[in-house]
Coordinates of N, CA and C in Angstrom, one line a residue:
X206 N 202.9 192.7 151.3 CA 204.1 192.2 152.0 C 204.9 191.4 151.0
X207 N 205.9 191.6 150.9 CA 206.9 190.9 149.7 C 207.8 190.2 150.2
X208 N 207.5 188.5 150.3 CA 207.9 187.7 150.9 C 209.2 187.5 149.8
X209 N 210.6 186.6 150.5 CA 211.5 186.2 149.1 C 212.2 185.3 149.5
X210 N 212.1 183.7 149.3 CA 212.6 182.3 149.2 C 213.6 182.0 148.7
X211 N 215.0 181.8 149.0 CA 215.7 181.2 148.0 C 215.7 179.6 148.5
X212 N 216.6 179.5 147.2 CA 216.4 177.6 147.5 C 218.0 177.7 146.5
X213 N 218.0 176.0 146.4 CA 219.2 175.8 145.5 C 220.6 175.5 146.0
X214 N 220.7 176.2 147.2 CA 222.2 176.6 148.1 C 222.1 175.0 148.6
X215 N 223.9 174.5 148.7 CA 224.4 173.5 149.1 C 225.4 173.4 149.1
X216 N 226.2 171.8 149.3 CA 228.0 171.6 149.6 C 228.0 171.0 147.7
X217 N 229.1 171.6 147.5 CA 229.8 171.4 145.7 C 231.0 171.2 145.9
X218 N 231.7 170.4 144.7 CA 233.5 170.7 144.9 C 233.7 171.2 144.0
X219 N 235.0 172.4 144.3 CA 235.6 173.1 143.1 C 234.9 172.7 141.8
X220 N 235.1 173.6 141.0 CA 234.9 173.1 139.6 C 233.4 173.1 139.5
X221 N 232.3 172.8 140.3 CA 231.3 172.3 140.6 C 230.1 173.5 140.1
X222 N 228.8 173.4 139.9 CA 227.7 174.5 139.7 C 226.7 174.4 140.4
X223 N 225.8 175.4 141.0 CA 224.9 175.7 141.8 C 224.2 176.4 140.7
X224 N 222.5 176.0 141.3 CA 221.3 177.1 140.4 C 221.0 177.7 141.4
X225 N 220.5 179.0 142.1 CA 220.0 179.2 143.1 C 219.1 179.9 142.4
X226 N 217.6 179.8 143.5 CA 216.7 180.3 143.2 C 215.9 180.9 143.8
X227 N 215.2 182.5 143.7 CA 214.4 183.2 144.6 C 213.2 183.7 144.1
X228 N 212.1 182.6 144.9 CA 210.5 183.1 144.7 C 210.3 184.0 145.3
X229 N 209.2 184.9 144.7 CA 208.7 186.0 145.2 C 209.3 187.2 144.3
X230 N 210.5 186.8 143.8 CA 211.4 187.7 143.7 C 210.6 188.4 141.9
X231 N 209.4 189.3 142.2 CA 208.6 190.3 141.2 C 208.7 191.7 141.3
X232 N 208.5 192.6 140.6 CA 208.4 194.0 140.8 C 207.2 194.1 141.4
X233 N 207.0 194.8 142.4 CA 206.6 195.4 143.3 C 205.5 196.6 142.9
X234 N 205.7 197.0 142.0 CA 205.0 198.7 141.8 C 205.8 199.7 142.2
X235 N 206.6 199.5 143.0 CA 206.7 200.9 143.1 C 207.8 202.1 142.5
X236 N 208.1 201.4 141.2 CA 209.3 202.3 140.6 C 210.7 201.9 140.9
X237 N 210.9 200.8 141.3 CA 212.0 200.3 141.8 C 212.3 199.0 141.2
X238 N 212.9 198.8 139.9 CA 212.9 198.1 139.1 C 214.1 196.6 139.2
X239 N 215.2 197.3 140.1 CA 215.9 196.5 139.9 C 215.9 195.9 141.2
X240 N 216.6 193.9 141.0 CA 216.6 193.0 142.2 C 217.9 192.7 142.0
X241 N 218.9 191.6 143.1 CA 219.9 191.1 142.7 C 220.1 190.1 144.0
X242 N 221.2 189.4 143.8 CA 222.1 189.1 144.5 C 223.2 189.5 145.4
X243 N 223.0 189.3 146.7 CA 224.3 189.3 147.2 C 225.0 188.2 148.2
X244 N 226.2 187.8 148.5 CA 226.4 187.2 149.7 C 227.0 188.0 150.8
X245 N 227.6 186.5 151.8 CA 228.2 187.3 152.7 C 228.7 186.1 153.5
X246 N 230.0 186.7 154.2 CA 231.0 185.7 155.1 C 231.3 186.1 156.4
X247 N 231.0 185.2 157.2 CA 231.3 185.9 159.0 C 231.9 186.4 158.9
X248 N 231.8 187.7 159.5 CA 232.3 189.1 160.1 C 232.9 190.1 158.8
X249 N 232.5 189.5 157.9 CA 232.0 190.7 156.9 C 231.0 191.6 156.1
X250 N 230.9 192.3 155.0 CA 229.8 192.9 155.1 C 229.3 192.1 154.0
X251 N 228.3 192.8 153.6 CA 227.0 191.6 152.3 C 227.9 192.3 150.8
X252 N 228.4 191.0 150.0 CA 229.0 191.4 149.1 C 228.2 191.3 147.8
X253 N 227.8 192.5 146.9 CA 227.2 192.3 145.7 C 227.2 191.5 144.7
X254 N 226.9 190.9 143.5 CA 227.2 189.7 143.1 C 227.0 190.1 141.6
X255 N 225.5 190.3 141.5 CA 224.8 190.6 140.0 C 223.4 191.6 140.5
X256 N 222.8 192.5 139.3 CA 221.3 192.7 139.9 C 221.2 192.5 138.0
X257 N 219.5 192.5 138.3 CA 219.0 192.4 136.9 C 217.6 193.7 137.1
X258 N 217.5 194.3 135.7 CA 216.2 195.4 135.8 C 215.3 194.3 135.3
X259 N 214.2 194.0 136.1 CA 213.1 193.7 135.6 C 212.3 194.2 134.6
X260 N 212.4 195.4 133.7 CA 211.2 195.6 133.2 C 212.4 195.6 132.1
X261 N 213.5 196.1 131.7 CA 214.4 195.8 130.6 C 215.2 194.3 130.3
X262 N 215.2 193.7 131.8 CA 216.2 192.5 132.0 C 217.8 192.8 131.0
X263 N 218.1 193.6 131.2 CA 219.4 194.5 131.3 C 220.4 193.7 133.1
X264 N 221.6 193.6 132.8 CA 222.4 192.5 134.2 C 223.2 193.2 134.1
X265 N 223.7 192.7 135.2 CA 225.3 193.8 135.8 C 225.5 192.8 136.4
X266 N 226.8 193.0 136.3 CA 227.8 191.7 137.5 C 228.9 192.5 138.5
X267 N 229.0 191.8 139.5 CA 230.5 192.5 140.1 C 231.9 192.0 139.1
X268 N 233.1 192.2 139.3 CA 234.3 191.8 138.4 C 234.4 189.9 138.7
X269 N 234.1 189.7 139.8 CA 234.6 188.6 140.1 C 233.3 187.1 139.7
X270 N 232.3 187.9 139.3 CA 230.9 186.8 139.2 C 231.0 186.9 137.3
X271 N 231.6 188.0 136.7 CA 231.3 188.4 135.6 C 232.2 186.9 134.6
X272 N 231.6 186.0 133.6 CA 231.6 185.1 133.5 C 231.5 183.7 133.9
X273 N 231.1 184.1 135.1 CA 230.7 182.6 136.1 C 229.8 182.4 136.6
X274 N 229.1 183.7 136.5 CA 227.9 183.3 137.2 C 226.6 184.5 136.3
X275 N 225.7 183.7 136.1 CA 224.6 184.4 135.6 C 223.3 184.4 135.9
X276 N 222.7 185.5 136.2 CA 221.2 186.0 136.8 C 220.4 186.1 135.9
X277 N 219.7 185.9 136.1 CA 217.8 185.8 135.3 C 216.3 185.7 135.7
X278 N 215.4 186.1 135.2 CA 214.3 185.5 135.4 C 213.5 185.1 135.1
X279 N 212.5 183.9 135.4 CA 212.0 182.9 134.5 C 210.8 184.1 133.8
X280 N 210.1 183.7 133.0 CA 209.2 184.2 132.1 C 207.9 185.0 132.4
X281 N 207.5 184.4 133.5 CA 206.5 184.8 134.6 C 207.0 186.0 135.1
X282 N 208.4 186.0 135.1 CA 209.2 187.0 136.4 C 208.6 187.4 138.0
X283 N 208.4 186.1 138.3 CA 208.2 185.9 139.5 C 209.4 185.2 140.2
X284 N 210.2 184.7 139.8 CA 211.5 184.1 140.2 C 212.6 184.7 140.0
X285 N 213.5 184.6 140.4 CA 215.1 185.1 140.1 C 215.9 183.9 140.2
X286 N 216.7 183.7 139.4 CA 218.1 182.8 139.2 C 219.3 183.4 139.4
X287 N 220.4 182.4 139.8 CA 221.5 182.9 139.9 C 222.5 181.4 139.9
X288 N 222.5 181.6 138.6 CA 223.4 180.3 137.6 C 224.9 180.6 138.1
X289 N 225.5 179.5 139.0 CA 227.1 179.5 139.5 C 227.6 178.6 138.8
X290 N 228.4 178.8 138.0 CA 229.3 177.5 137.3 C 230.6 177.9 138.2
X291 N 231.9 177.0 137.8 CA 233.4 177.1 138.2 C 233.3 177.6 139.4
X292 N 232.6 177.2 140.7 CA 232.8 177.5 141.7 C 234.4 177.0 142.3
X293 N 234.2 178.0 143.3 CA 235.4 177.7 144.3 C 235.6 177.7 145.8
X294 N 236.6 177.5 146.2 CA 236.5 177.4 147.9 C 236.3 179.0 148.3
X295 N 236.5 179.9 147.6 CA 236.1 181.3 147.8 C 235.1 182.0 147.6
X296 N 234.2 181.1 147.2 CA 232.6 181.3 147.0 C 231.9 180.8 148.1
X297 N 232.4 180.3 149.2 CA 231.5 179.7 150.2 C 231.1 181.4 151.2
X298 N 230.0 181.0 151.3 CA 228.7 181.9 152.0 C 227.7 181.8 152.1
X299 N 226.9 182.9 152.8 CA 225.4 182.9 152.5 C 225.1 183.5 151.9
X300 N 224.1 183.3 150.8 CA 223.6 184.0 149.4 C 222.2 184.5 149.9
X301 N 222.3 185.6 149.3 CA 220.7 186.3 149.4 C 220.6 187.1 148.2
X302 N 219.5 187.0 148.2 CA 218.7 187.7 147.0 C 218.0 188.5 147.8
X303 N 217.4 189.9 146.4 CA 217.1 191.3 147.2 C 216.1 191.9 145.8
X304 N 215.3 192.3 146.2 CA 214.4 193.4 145.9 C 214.4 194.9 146.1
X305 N 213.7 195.1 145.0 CA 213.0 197.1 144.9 C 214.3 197.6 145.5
X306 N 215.4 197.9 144.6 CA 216.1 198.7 144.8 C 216.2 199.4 143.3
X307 N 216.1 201.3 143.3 CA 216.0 201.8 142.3 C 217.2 202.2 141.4
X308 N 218.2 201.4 141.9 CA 219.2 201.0 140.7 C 220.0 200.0 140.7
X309 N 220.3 199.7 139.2 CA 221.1 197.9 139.5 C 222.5 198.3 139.6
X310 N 223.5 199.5 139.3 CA 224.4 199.1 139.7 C 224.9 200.7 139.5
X311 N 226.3 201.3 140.2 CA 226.5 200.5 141.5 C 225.8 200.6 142.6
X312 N 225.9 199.1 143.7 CA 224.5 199.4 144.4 C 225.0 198.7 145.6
X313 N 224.8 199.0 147.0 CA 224.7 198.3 148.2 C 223.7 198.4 149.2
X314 N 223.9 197.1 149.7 CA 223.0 196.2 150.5 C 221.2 197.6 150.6
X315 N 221.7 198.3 151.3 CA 221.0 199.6 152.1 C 220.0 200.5 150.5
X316 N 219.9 199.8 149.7 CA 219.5 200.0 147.9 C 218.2 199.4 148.2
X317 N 218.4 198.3 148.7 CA 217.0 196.9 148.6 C 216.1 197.3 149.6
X318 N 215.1 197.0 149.2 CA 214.1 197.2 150.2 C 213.9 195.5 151.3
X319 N 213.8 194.9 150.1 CA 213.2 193.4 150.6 C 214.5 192.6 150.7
X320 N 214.5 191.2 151.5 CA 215.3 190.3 151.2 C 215.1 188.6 151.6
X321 N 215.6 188.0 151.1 CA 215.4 186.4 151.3 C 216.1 186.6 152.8
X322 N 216.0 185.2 153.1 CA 216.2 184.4 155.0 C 217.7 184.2 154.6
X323 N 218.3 184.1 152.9 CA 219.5 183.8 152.6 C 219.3 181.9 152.6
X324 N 220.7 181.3 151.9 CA 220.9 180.0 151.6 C 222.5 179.6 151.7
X325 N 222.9 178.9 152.0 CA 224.5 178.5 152.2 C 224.9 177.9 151.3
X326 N 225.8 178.2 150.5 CA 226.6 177.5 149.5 C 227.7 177.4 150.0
X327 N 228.3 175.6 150.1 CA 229.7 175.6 150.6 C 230.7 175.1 149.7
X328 N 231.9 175.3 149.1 CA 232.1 174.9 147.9 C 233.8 174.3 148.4
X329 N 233.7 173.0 148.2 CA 235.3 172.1 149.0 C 236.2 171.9 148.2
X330 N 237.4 172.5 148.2 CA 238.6 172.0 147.4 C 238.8 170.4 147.0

């Protein structure tokens, strides 16, 4: 069973950076290489962010994370990161991180097999 924790999520002002982070977040076995990021904002749908291939560590971003925000994972690759610099009041949501999905990009929600409980980033003008 492939549990997945994030942590890291909290209140920032503009300009401000978040590290968020998701344990658990390892390949699996089953051929399904890539993990990522997504969020999401009441009464919309889960918006993609970054994934990374675990066994190449090869990244993809959406247009709007690409420079601001960067995904990784620590050395073990048991963890995933998701480095936010220059946040803004349009980054506020719930962030979740996702597993075993058999491609990194392009890719939605219904890709992932697994997912974190999610974490709230709120980011104040």
């Amino acid at each position: 069973q492939v549990q997945l924790a994030e942590s890291g999520g909290g209140s920032v002002q503009a300009g401000g950076s978040l590290r968020l982070g998701c344990a658990g977040a390892k390949y699996t076995g089953s051929g399904r290489y890539c993990m990522g990021w997504f969020r999401q904002t009441p009464g919309n749908e889960r918006e993609w962010i970054a994934s990374i291939h675990t066994a190449y560590q090869s990244k993809y971003y959406a247009e709007f994370a690409r420079g601001r925000f960067a995904i990784s994972q620590d050395a073990a690759k048991e963890v995933m990161f998701l480095q936010m610099n220059g946040l803004e009041p349009r980054d506020t949501a719930v962030y979740y991180c996702a597993v075993d999905s058999p491609r990194c990009s392009p890719v939605k929600p219904d890709d992932f097999r697994y997912w974190g409980q999610g974490t709230q980033v709120t980011v104040s003008s």
